[in-house]
Amino acid sequence: MLKILRRQLTDRKFRAEEQDLLKNIEGLIEACEESIYELQTRVEKFKESSGDGLQAAARTATRQLAYPFKQSTLRKLDADIDEIVSHLSLALQVLQAKDICNVQNDTEDAKALLNLVRADQISSTIHEWLKSPDATINYNEAYKKKHPGTGLWFVKGSSFSAWLVKPKSFLWLNGFAGCGKSVLCSTAIQYALRHRRSNPRIGIAFFFFTFNDNSKQDASAMLRALVLQLSSQLNDNYGLLSRLHDSYRNATPPDQALVDCLHQLVRAFEHVYIILDALDESPRNKYRGAMLQALVDIWAWSEPGFHLLVTSRDETDIREVLREELYASSDEVVSIKNDSVDSDIASYVSGYLKGSRKLRRWEKYHDQIEKALIERADGVFRWVECQFMALESRSGSKRQLDVLLASLPRSLDKTYERMLLNIDEESVEDVRRILTLLCCAKRPLTVLELIDGVAVELGDDPQLNLDGRLLGKDEICRVCPGLIEVDAQLDDETATVRIAHFSVQEYLESRRIVDSKAATFSVRRPEAHTEIACICLTYLLEPALSMSRYPKREYPLALYAAQTWHEHLRDGGENTHYAKQQALRLFQNTGGEFENWVTIWNVDNSHGVKLCGRVPSPVYYASLLGLDLVLSKLLYENLSGAACSGLTVSEVSGLVNAQGGDYRNALQAASLRDHEKIVQLLLERNAGANAQGGGREARAVEGS
């Protein structure tokens, strides 16, 4: 019984605050074992016989006759055991009560979070209009990675405690890649929720900037998420949000309008706690400047009940704004590089070794593994996680384990280089394509979308090769171990695939990989976008797609390709001639490909609403998207065809001024989208500068 109890204690993951109780229980077990052993020894002596014969029998009889004189000793041992068992039972009851309490607390936290920010009471009309990103997805992902007891140094420390109670408080939690900032952020959210139990007039909102999801990278996304979350916590039936909707019914509200709405929401509470994770995952040269300016504008409010906590790496532009414009003092900056993090890592390593089935084969050497990982981790949880993946995939002798531990990579870069170099040779091109797609996709891709993206063959004869489709998410994980993550609980149709960690994508896009042996896997964004544009266009030009009755179902990448090919082409830089030739083929519509594309996704409408009636001309769509090369070719072909057909000048002008689309004609579409080069091309081909716009507000284009 005691052996079973000891084994359960060994396998159980204990929280940091339970360590004293654990030591007490283990001490009681040892004392109980010692008393039982002593009692057993005395019983054996009492029973044992020294041999045969009259002399031995006499000695045994003498011991048995002396039993009454030893009874007090045995009773004392028996009483000792009873007392120890009583203490042990009490300690186990305390431990069980703690377990129940911890489970209840975690369950209550999860329910509180969902009830707080799910915004079910807000109408679907406003949900669809605001398009607020769901931050609870990122919260759940981060919280799943939390090991019991880790992060308590932060949420129970003086800095976080002061942040909870000080008027207009600020806190910046910073650390390098892979040190566990997002997990700490999820813990901070959990403890802020617990703090809210004392006062329902407290509002809580949070947002996770996400490197692999374009919808969670800019100031607008952050503000929309915060506004929706706080609106759902008010009892006034989200009146502020309704008024914002009335003011911008047909468009996304500008950032300043969202900031103003957020300010009004903050004033409706006694206290508001806003927690923002990973500011550094907002792209520096694209969205970060506007995002940081939004933080400056927010911090300018004179609201004593406003509390802001942010996490990021310590990058120059972020540091300058937080210190110089949000006036962050040294007391308001917490670095994750400290002894407490090392303790968290030690706890994580110990718990992982006890809980991993795959590492049970190395059970005799757990102490050796634990020592090696803790000594080399240098505060980086992600590094430890990668080494565990390598250990779990290895089998063999103690000698091989020794070699692996002796050759642990020095850094995350070296870890990723080793992972890439270990990929099977026949899978290298598939993995390179997978990583390229995931790094540069405009939104997270589903398993089926990614599989078809890999199956597209480029080159002299680009085509979709159905035989090149990988066999599901398990195969994707097999060829890219440790580099990607897949939603395990969902099917291939709905599960999304993503780069496992920001540090993976950063390495793939860095100069460092170019100078390494893993340079084959380097991702250069302009070239990558061009490649993805070609993949999408090849897919849309696939003859079988045009003939399919259910294109979105039978060809999973069709919707993504239809939505985004022109965005990837735009981001492709200068070397896009081949992709533009493919785009021209699409617009020439020789096999119905053009009409099929605009039927799958109406790019003329922000919601992709299906076209009713006649499809607008290719000239209109080329003008709408700013495809100057495509438009030039189309106009040349139209004019050449007109000359051969004997069309008049007015009839040729009719081709350029054809009515159709949300903007009614090509010139209005180009003008409202600020495509100056396109406007000039159209005017040179007698487009009517005074042509009337239709469904959208037009502006004059005279003098363009």
XYZ file of C-alpha atoms in Angstrom:
704
model
C 0.000 0.000 0.000
C 2.786 2.404 0.928
C 4.647 1.506 -2.289
C 1.555 2.353 -4.358
C 1.174 5.660 -2.496
C 4.846 6.526 -3.031
C 4.543 5.752 -6.769
C 1.470 7.988 -7.058
C 3.322 10.811 -5.339
C 6.221 10.371 -7.754
C 3.946 10.512 -10.806
C 1.837 13.428 -9.584
C 2.672 16.981 -10.719
C 2.877 19.193 -7.625
C 2.431 22.936 -7.557
C 5.207 25.044 -6.061
C 3.144 25.890 -2.969
C 2.569 22.164 -2.298
C 6.243 21.245 -1.913
C 6.258 21.540 1.915
C 3.175 19.331 2.134
C 4.802 16.813 -0.218
C 7.931 16.634 1.974
C 5.736 16.136 5.048
C 3.846 13.246 3.404
C 7.056 11.616 2.192
C 8.521 11.911 5.714
C 5.439 10.270 7.223
C 5.640 7.412 4.704
C 9.298 6.840 5.588
C 8.531 6.894 9.352
C 5.668 4.459 8.840
C 7.901 2.138 6.802
C 10.605 2.253 9.509
C 8.130 1.430 12.309
C 6.600 -1.415 10.337
C 10.076 -2.744 9.551
C 11.039 -2.632 13.247
C 7.825 -4.408 14.232
C 8.378 -7.011 11.533
C 11.963 -7.591 12.732
C 10.813 -8.185 16.304
C 8.087 -10.582 15.153
C 10.593 -12.534 13.070
C 12.941 -12.815 16.047
C 10.037 -14.000 18.139
C 9.110 -16.649 15.551
C 12.532 -17.807 14.461
C 13.986 -21.137 15.542
C 17.737 -21.599 16.034
C 17.727 -25.210 14.915
C 16.623 -28.671 15.925
C 16.979 -30.361 19.222
C 16.007 -29.802 22.784
C 18.320 -26.795 23.314
C 16.822 -24.807 20.402
C 13.286 -25.642 21.470
C 14.102 -24.460 24.977
C 15.385 -21.075 23.684
C 12.233 -20.560 21.609
C 10.023 -21.459 24.543
C 11.927 -19.006 26.742
C 11.331 -16.140 24.210
C 7.637 -16.998 24.057
C 7.409 -17.087 27.858
C 9.083 -13.672 27.922
C 6.434 -12.186 25.571
C 4.461 -10.465 28.344
C 7.625 -8.590 29.315
C 7.959 -7.281 25.639
C 4.290 -6.413 25.217
C 4.808 -2.770 26.208
C 7.443 -2.332 23.505
C 5.186 -3.803 20.850
C 2.275 -1.674 21.985
C 4.494 1.396 21.756
C 5.437 0.469 18.167
C 1.796 -0.168 17.348
C 0.808 3.203 18.811
C 3.585 4.928 16.862
C 2.319 3.387 13.624
C -1.275 4.426 14.416
C -0.162 7.991 15.088
C 1.886 8.155 11.871
C -0.991 6.716 9.830
C -3.327 9.282 11.402
C -0.977 12.139 10.442
C -0.537 10.653 6.974
C -4.295 10.383 6.502
C -4.740 14.011 7.550
C -1.975 15.182 5.201
C -3.507 13.245 2.313
C -6.906 14.761 3.074
C -5.342 18.225 2.985
C -3.679 17.378 -0.327
C -6.952 16.054 -1.751
C -8.763 19.174 -0.568
C -6.073 21.299 -2.230
C -6.516 19.321 -5.461
C -10.275 19.812 -5.376
C -9.815 23.504 -4.610
C -7.285 23.937 -7.440
C -9.559 22.156 -9.924
C -12.508 24.244 -8.767
C -10.473 27.448 -9.050
C -9.279 26.570 -12.548
C -12.822 25.607 -13.588
C -14.222 28.802 -12.118
C -11.528 30.813 -13.901
C -12.374 29.182 -17.239
C -16.103 29.799 -16.761
C -15.483 33.361 -15.620
C -13.357 34.041 -18.679
C -15.990 32.689 -21.082
C -18.835 34.492 -19.335
C -16.847 37.700 -19.289
C -15.764 38.038 -22.908
C -17.935 35.748 -25.036
C -20.329 38.647 -25.826
C -23.250 36.310 -26.536
C -25.738 39.032 -25.683
C -24.391 41.279 -28.434
C -26.287 40.928 -31.685
C -24.939 38.903 -34.586
C -25.292 42.012 -36.760
C -22.762 43.899 -34.638
C -20.506 40.841 -34.391
C -20.396 40.532 -38.191
C -19.842 44.257 -38.624
C -17.074 44.635 -36.031
C -15.214 41.416 -36.962
C -13.474 41.328 -33.600
C -10.681 38.698 -33.389
C -11.256 35.992 -30.778
C -8.517 36.456 -28.162
C -9.753 33.533 -26.048
C -8.228 31.122 -28.587
C -4.750 32.466 -27.860
C -5.435 32.572 -24.132
C -6.406 28.892 -24.118
C -3.336 27.924 -26.178
C -1.014 29.723 -23.765
C -2.760 28.453 -20.645
C -2.522 24.835 -21.842
C 1.272 25.160 -21.749
C 1.299 26.337 -18.139
C 2.941 23.893 -15.737
C 1.448 23.764 -12.211
C 3.100 26.285 -9.936
C 5.046 28.156 -12.611
C 4.699 31.914 -12.871
C 3.648 32.377 -9.253
C 6.795 34.437 -8.648
C 5.275 37.036 -10.977
C 1.578 37.128 -10.010
C 2.385 36.925 -6.288
C 5.281 39.367 -6.529
C 5.300 43.018 -5.517
C 5.188 44.431 -9.078
C 2.000 42.621 -10.108
C 0.366 43.179 -6.704
C 1.059 46.916 -6.983
C -0.285 46.942 -10.551
C -3.602 45.544 -9.320
C -4.186 48.294 -6.753
C -2.251 51.433 -7.756
C -4.196 54.187 -9.575
C -3.486 54.312 -13.316
C -0.867 51.575 -13.140
C 1.391 50.252 -15.875
C 3.553 47.141 -16.116
C 5.864 45.933 -18.888
C 6.913 42.286 -18.749
C 9.796 41.690 -21.143
C 12.043 38.817 -22.100
C 13.741 37.145 -25.036
C 12.156 34.685 -27.464
C 10.944 31.456 -25.911
C 11.127 32.500 -22.257
C 7.410 31.976 -21.584
C 5.950 35.506 -21.844
C 2.608 34.359 -23.270
C 2.193 31.720 -20.566
C 2.898 34.355 -17.901
C 0.413 36.631 -19.639
C -2.282 33.945 -19.412
C -1.480 33.568 -15.693
C -1.818 37.334 -15.231
C -5.235 37.219 -16.930
C -6.282 34.380 -14.630
C -5.269 36.312 -11.505
C -6.897 39.516 -12.758
C -10.105 37.505 -13.149
C -9.770 36.289 -9.558
C -9.247 39.883 -8.444
C -12.496 40.809 -10.215
C -14.493 38.469 -7.960
C -14.296 41.105 -5.247
C -15.922 43.788 -7.407
C -18.223 43.266 -10.419
C -17.595 46.889 -11.432
C -14.173 45.783 -12.649
C -13.723 45.299 -16.391
C -11.091 43.016 -17.920
C -9.997 42.838 -21.542
C -7.012 41.252 -23.246
C -5.456 40.718 -26.642
C -2.666 38.529 -28.008
C -0.748 39.875 -31.001
C 0.002 36.865 -33.183
C 2.793 36.553 -35.738
C 1.024 33.856 -37.776
C -2.424 35.441 -38.052
C -2.780 38.687 -40.014
C -6.113 39.386 -38.327
C -4.354 39.778 -34.957
C -1.470 42.092 -35.770
C -2.619 45.710 -35.992
C -4.064 48.442 -33.782
C -7.550 48.068 -35.234
C -7.703 44.361 -34.351
C -6.550 45.094 -30.798
C -9.037 47.924 -30.318
C -11.970 45.992 -31.794
C -11.273 43.049 -29.478
C -11.009 45.276 -26.387
C -14.160 47.220 -27.271
C -16.221 44.066 -27.778
C -14.972 42.415 -24.579
C -15.676 45.442 -22.385
C -19.041 46.091 -24.051
C -20.135 42.583 -23.137
C -19.416 43.309 -19.439
C -21.660 46.370 -19.173
C -25.282 46.253 -18.087
C -26.454 48.995 -20.444
C -27.082 46.581 -23.314
C -23.936 47.633 -25.182
C -25.253 51.117 -25.980
C -21.822 52.599 -26.725
C -21.055 49.863 -29.240
C -24.470 50.282 -30.862
C -23.839 53.986 -31.342
C -20.447 53.237 -32.880
C -22.181 50.819 -35.254
C -24.719 53.480 -36.221
C -21.908 55.907 -37.073
C -19.908 53.465 -39.228
C -22.566 51.028 -40.377
C -20.986 50.222 -43.750
C -17.305 50.295 -42.815
C -14.790 49.309 -40.160
C -14.487 52.169 -37.645
C -11.217 54.124 -37.880
C -8.702 53.660 -35.086
C -9.462 57.030 -33.492
C -13.179 56.236 -33.273
C -12.319 52.915 -31.619
C -9.964 54.646 -29.161
C -12.717 57.131 -28.258
C -15.241 54.318 -27.771
C -12.753 52.398 -25.617
C -12.227 55.515 -23.487
C -15.964 55.817 -22.855
C -16.123 52.130 -21.943
C -13.237 52.477 -19.477
C -15.043 55.369 -17.782
C -18.127 53.177 -17.314
C -16.216 50.913 -14.869
C -14.560 51.594 -11.520
C -11.432 49.782 -12.699
C -10.413 48.329 -16.047
C -7.485 45.922 -16.490
C -6.168 45.621 -20.036
C -3.531 42.985 -20.766
C -1.734 42.903 -24.132
C 0.635 40.099 -25.079
C 3.502 40.109 -27.593
C 3.643 43.684 -28.868
C 6.722 42.591 -30.830
C 4.595 40.219 -32.939
C 2.966 43.226 -34.583
C 5.162 43.591 -37.723
C 7.625 46.435 -37.278
C 7.483 47.959 -40.750
C 3.779 47.409 -41.298
C 1.547 47.835 -38.249
C 3.692 48.377 -35.177
C 4.058 52.152 -35.398
C 0.290 52.700 -35.463
C -0.198 50.149 -32.698
C 2.312 51.881 -30.412
C 0.707 55.246 -31.178
C -2.649 53.810 -30.129
C -1.072 52.825 -26.788
C 0.284 56.362 -26.382
C -3.183 57.807 -27.063
C -4.780 55.404 -24.587
C -2.238 56.144 -21.868
C -2.899 59.877 -22.234
C -6.293 59.399 -20.569
C -6.549 60.722 -17.021
C -8.350 57.694 -15.639
C -7.197 56.559 -12.167
C -9.040 53.246 -12.554
C -7.165 52.289 -15.731
C -4.493 49.567 -15.519
C -2.362 48.459 -18.486
C -0.021 45.445 -18.658
C 1.955 44.600 -21.797
C 4.485 41.916 -22.705
C 7.101 41.883 -25.452
C 10.723 41.343 -26.214
C 12.942 44.264 -25.274
C 13.133 45.838 -28.744
C 14.361 49.384 -29.277
C 11.222 50.946 -30.777
C 8.979 49.381 -28.136
C 11.318 50.355 -25.282
C 11.539 53.972 -26.470
C 7.760 54.392 -26.633
C 7.070 52.690 -23.306
C 9.795 54.569 -21.429
C 9.577 57.986 -23.101
C 5.861 58.312 -23.887
C 4.214 55.998 -21.363
C 6.839 57.050 -18.783
C 7.507 53.495 -17.580
C 9.754 53.596 -14.505
C 12.187 50.873 -13.502
C 9.624 49.603 -10.964
C 7.152 49.110 -13.812
C 9.484 46.958 -15.903
C 9.844 43.262 -15.064
C 12.528 41.213 -16.805
C 11.838 37.495 -17.142
C 15.546 36.683 -16.917
C 15.825 35.881 -13.200
C 16.314 33.055 -10.692
C 12.557 32.518 -10.394
C 12.373 31.611 -14.079
C 15.148 29.066 -13.569
C 13.070 27.522 -10.777
C 10.051 27.445 -13.095
C 12.114 25.659 -15.728
C 13.384 23.135 -13.170
C 9.782 22.456 -12.142
C 8.734 22.161 -15.794
C 11.563 19.715 -16.612
C 10.853 17.561 -13.563
C 7.124 17.468 -14.251
C 7.568 16.715 -17.938
C 9.892 13.784 -17.247
C 7.393 12.275 -14.817
C 4.427 12.785 -17.141
C 5.827 11.743 -20.530
C 5.010 8.169 -21.546
C 7.607 8.304 -24.314
C 10.368 9.121 -21.842
C 9.611 6.248 -19.477
C 12.127 4.101 -21.331
C 14.806 6.500 -20.037
C 13.409 6.413 -16.466
C 16.688 5.189 -14.962
C 18.428 8.230 -16.429
C 15.841 10.925 -15.616
C 18.179 12.576 -13.108
C 20.897 12.818 -15.755
C 18.472 14.241 -18.343
C 17.033 16.708 -15.836
C 20.471 17.980 -14.827
C 21.604 18.435 -18.453
C 18.478 20.331 -19.544
C 18.295 22.620 -16.517
C 21.979 23.537 -16.791
C 21.709 24.412 -20.492
C 18.213 25.978 -20.645
C 19.390 29.511 -19.825
C 15.821 30.602 -19.079
C 14.338 29.472 -22.421
C 11.292 27.206 -22.080
C 11.069 26.797 -25.842
C 14.620 25.382 -25.964
C 13.706 22.788 -23.312
C 10.515 21.905 -25.184
C 12.497 21.235 -28.376
C 15.022 19.028 -26.561
C 12.196 16.960 -25.081
C 10.812 16.441 -28.593
C 14.233 15.233 -29.728
C 14.528 12.866 -26.747
C 11.043 11.447 -27.306
C 11.820 10.660 -30.931
C 15.061 8.841 -30.095
C 15.485 5.249 -29.040
C 18.584 3.234 -28.395
C 21.265 2.656 -25.820
C 22.541 4.583 -22.839
C 25.572 5.454 -24.947
C 23.339 7.124 -27.548
C 21.564 9.071 -24.805
C 24.937 10.241 -23.495
C 25.926 11.420 -26.976
C 22.631 13.301 -27.380
C 22.929 15.055 -24.025
C 26.587 15.899 -24.634
C 25.763 17.498 -27.993
C 22.726 19.583 -26.991
C 22.539 22.642 -29.271
C 23.728 25.869 -27.700
C 20.789 28.056 -28.730
C 17.364 28.091 -30.357
C 18.982 28.868 -33.721
C 21.200 25.799 -33.479
C 18.215 23.761 -32.295
C 16.158 24.737 -35.336
C 19.090 24.166 -37.672
C 19.486 20.627 -36.321
C 15.731 19.952 -36.653
C 15.748 21.084 -40.279
C 18.865 19.089 -41.158
C 17.274 15.945 -39.676
C 14.355 16.085 -42.133
C 14.273 13.121 -44.527
C 15.753 14.008 -47.915
C 12.610 12.989 -49.812
C 10.524 15.357 -47.649
C 12.752 18.436 -47.911
C 10.801 20.138 -50.722
C 7.440 19.438 -49.085
C 8.693 20.867 -45.788
C 10.167 23.933 -47.502
C 6.786 24.559 -49.178
C 4.878 24.005 -45.916
C 7.067 26.473 -44.015
C 6.843 29.039 -46.822
C 3.044 28.839 -46.897
C 2.674 29.035 -43.129
C 5.083 31.957 -42.743
C 3.458 34.109 -45.416
C -0.197 33.051 -45.613
C -2.674 35.892 -45.159
C -4.573 33.895 -42.563
C -4.122 30.531 -40.796
C -4.497 27.646 -43.263
C -6.523 24.529 -42.589
C -4.928 21.106 -42.934
C -6.708 20.476 -46.250
C -5.745 23.900 -47.644
C -2.109 23.316 -46.758
C -2.127 19.823 -48.266
C -3.334 21.168 -51.620
C -0.851 24.050 -51.468
C 1.945 21.487 -51.214
C 0.450 19.427 -54.066
C 0.740 22.287 -56.589
C 3.735 21.827 -58.887
C 5.341 24.952 -60.351
C 7.767 25.198 -63.243
C 7.412 24.872 -67.010
C 4.112 23.001 -66.706
C 2.430 24.208 -63.493
C -0.399 21.987 -62.291
C -2.216 20.561 -59.306
C -0.903 17.027 -58.833
C -3.484 15.172 -56.750
C -0.954 12.386 -56.157
C 1.180 14.924 -54.294
C -1.394 15.413 -51.544
C -0.076 14.504 -48.094
C -2.179 12.040 -46.106
C -3.590 14.286 -43.386
C -2.376 16.182 -40.349
C -0.446 13.248 -38.896
C 1.716 13.166 -42.016
C 2.254 16.935 -41.856
C 3.411 16.611 -38.243
C 5.639 13.670 -39.156
C 7.579 15.551 -41.831
C 7.843 18.780 -39.761
C 8.450 17.591 -36.180
C 8.682 20.424 -33.676
C 8.334 23.175 -36.278
C 4.550 23.343 -36.594
C 1.432 22.866 -34.501
C -1.951 21.450 -35.535
C -5.281 21.573 -33.719
C -5.339 17.976 -32.501
C -9.001 17.912 -31.450
C -10.417 19.005 -34.815
C -10.788 17.230 -38.156
C -8.657 18.071 -41.196
C -11.370 20.299 -42.669
C -11.462 22.688 -39.716
C -8.098 22.175 -37.965
C -5.571 24.908 -38.701
C -1.811 24.517 -38.995
C 0.601 27.128 -37.691
C 4.291 27.696 -37.058
C 4.982 26.335 -33.565
C 6.609 29.450 -32.141
C 7.469 32.999 -33.160
C 11.169 32.155 -32.827
C 10.800 29.486 -35.560
C 9.450 31.984 -38.085
C 11.976 34.602 -37.042
C 14.804 32.133 -37.660
C 13.401 31.036 -41.040
C 13.211 34.673 -42.185
C 16.548 35.756 -40.707
C 19.932 36.301 -42.287
C 21.298 33.726 -39.855
C 19.678 30.762 -41.636
C 21.011 31.986 -44.995
C 24.534 31.565 -43.641
C 23.825 28.114 -42.175
C 23.617 24.572 -43.529
C 19.813 24.856 -43.415
C 19.711 27.681 -45.998
C 17.423 25.577 -48.248
C 14.568 26.367 -45.859
C 15.163 30.116 -45.785
C 12.008 32.198 -46.289
C 12.498 35.492 -48.142
C 9.185 37.303 -48.018
C 8.997 38.901 -51.498
C 10.004 35.649 -53.221
C 7.718 33.660 -50.910
C 4.715 35.843 -51.742
C 5.434 35.466 -55.441
C 5.605 31.689 -55.034
C 2.291 31.623 -53.166
C 0.686 33.849 -55.823
C 1.808 31.313 -58.448
C 0.446 28.439 -56.335
C -2.938 30.165 -56.029
C -3.123 31.088 -59.719
C -2.103 27.582 -60.806
C -4.885 26.250 -58.599
C -7.485 28.645 -60.062
C -6.363 27.779 -63.604
C -6.794 24.042 -62.941
C -9.307 22.866 -65.614
C -11.031 20.434 -63.250
C -11.785 23.277 -60.835
C -13.819 25.140 -63.457
C -15.821 21.991 -64.187
C -16.506 21.104 -60.554
C -20.062 21.512 -59.258
C -18.745 21.932 -55.703
C -15.357 23.664 -56.096
C -14.960 24.755 -52.462
C -15.673 21.237 -51.210
C -13.667 19.243 -53.754
C -10.785 21.732 -53.966
C -10.089 22.993 -50.418
C -7.585 25.682 -51.426
C -9.991 27.290 -53.917
C -11.468 29.845 -51.518
C -8.104 30.966 -50.120
C -6.632 31.158 -53.635
C -9.580 33.215 -54.904
C -9.414 35.594 -51.940
C -5.701 36.267 -51.728
C -3.743 35.587 -54.949
C -3.701 39.283 -55.868
C -2.523 40.246 -52.354
C 0.412 37.847 -52.603
C 1.160 39.186 -56.092
C 1.138 42.745 -54.739
C 3.576 41.775 -51.949
C 5.849 39.862 -54.293
C 8.237 42.681 -55.076
C 9.862 43.122 -58.467
C 10.439 39.567 -59.685
C 6.797 38.761 -60.443
C 6.773 38.502 -64.243
C 5.855 34.800 -64.289
C 3.041 35.307 -61.779
C 1.666 38.239 -63.780
C 1.626 36.089 -66.905
C -0.453 33.550 -64.992
C -2.780 36.346 -63.851
C -3.205 37.419 -67.472
C -4.211 33.852 -68.378
C -6.845 33.985 -65.645
C -8.285 37.253 -66.984
C -8.289 36.058 -70.589
C -10.950 33.544 -69.492
C -10.311 31.047 -72.267
C -11.858 28.183 -70.296
C -14.180 29.966 -67.910
C -11.466 30.363 -65.249
C -12.128 34.077 -64.735
C -15.854 33.669 -64.135
C -15.176 30.708 -61.860
C -12.777 32.815 -59.768
C -15.219 35.695 -59.201
C -17.980 33.188 -58.477
C -15.932 31.462 -55.757
C -15.113 34.820 -54.155
C -16.428 38.187 -55.250
C -13.325 40.301 -54.679
C -15.413 43.408 -55.443
C -17.140 42.991 -52.069
C -15.380 42.933 -48.691
C -17.626 40.059 -47.569
C -17.224 38.148 -50.843
C -20.993 38.282 -51.406
C -21.923 36.083 -54.341
C -22.495 37.890 -57.611
C -26.034 38.277 -58.885
C -26.602 38.831 -62.561
C -23.926 39.567 -65.133
C -20.255 39.244 -64.149
C -18.334 42.550 -64.551
C -15.655 42.594 -67.234
C -12.014 41.548 -66.769
C -11.073 45.196 -67.449
C -13.133 46.219 -64.414
C -11.474 43.695 -62.085
C -7.958 44.452 -63.337
C -8.632 48.140 -62.625
C -10.115 47.367 -59.219
C -7.034 45.383 -58.151
C -4.448 47.716 -59.669
C -3.021 45.115 -62.073
C -1.423 47.509 -64.559
C 0.395 44.877 -66.649
C -2.736 42.752 -66.949
C -4.846 45.802 -67.818
C -2.363 46.972 -70.473
C -2.474 43.565 -72.157
C -6.265 43.382 -71.957
C -6.692 46.869 -73.417
C -4.206 46.107 -76.187
C -6.024 42.873 -77.022
C -9.388 44.653 -77.021
C -8.156 47.425 -79.288
C -6.394 45.001 -81.634
C -9.507 42.854 -81.791
C -11.646 45.897 -82.407
C -9.480 47.029 -85.315
C -9.710 43.596 -86.901
C -13.474 43.549 -86.380
C -14.020 47.028 -87.777
C -15.433 48.478 -84.530
C -15.891 52.244 -84.230
C -14.085 54.451 -81.698
C -17.258 54.755 -79.610
C -17.653 50.980 -79.578
C -14.043 50.574 -78.406
C -14.716 53.187 -75.700
C -17.673 51.102 -74.624
C -15.337 48.215 -73.782
C -13.431 50.464 -71.361
C -16.505 52.187 -69.935
C -18.617 49.056 -69.550
C -20.980 49.317 -66.582
C -20.872 46.739 -63.813
C -19.537 46.015 -60.338
C -19.943 47.820 -57.026
C -18.142 50.879 -58.428
C -20.134 50.684 -61.695
C -17.136 51.109 -64.014
C -13.393 50.550 -64.229
C -12.394 54.209 -63.871
C -14.368 54.726 -60.679
C -12.961 51.491 -59.229
C -9.359 52.499 -59.969
C -9.884 56.035 -58.689
C -11.481 55.014 -55.401
C -8.750 52.415 -54.829
C -6.029 55.051 -55.507
C -4.510 53.201 -58.475
C -3.095 56.259 -60.259
C -1.289 54.299 -62.956
C -4.498 52.442 -63.815
C -6.475 55.714 -63.971
C -3.935 57.103 -66.443
C -4.131 53.967 -68.604
C -7.921 54.144 -68.715
C -7.983 57.846 -69.556
C -5.567 57.191 -72.419
C -8.117 54.678 -73.725
C -10.982 57.211 -73.650
C -12.461 56.199 -70.322
C -15.143 58.723 -69.344
C -13.764 60.908 -66.559
C -17.302 61.996 -65.684
C -18.738 58.494 -65.616
C -21.150 58.137 -62.725
C -20.387 55.818 -59.854
C -23.060 53.620 -58.434
C -23.235 51.614 -55.259
C -20.411 53.470 -53.495
C -19.593 57.098 -52.935
C -17.512 58.330 -55.868
C -15.064 61.165 -56.038
C -14.153 63.259 -59.061
C -11.308 62.005 -61.176
C -10.932 64.969 -63.474
C -7.330 65.996 -63.722
C -6.049 62.571 -62.633
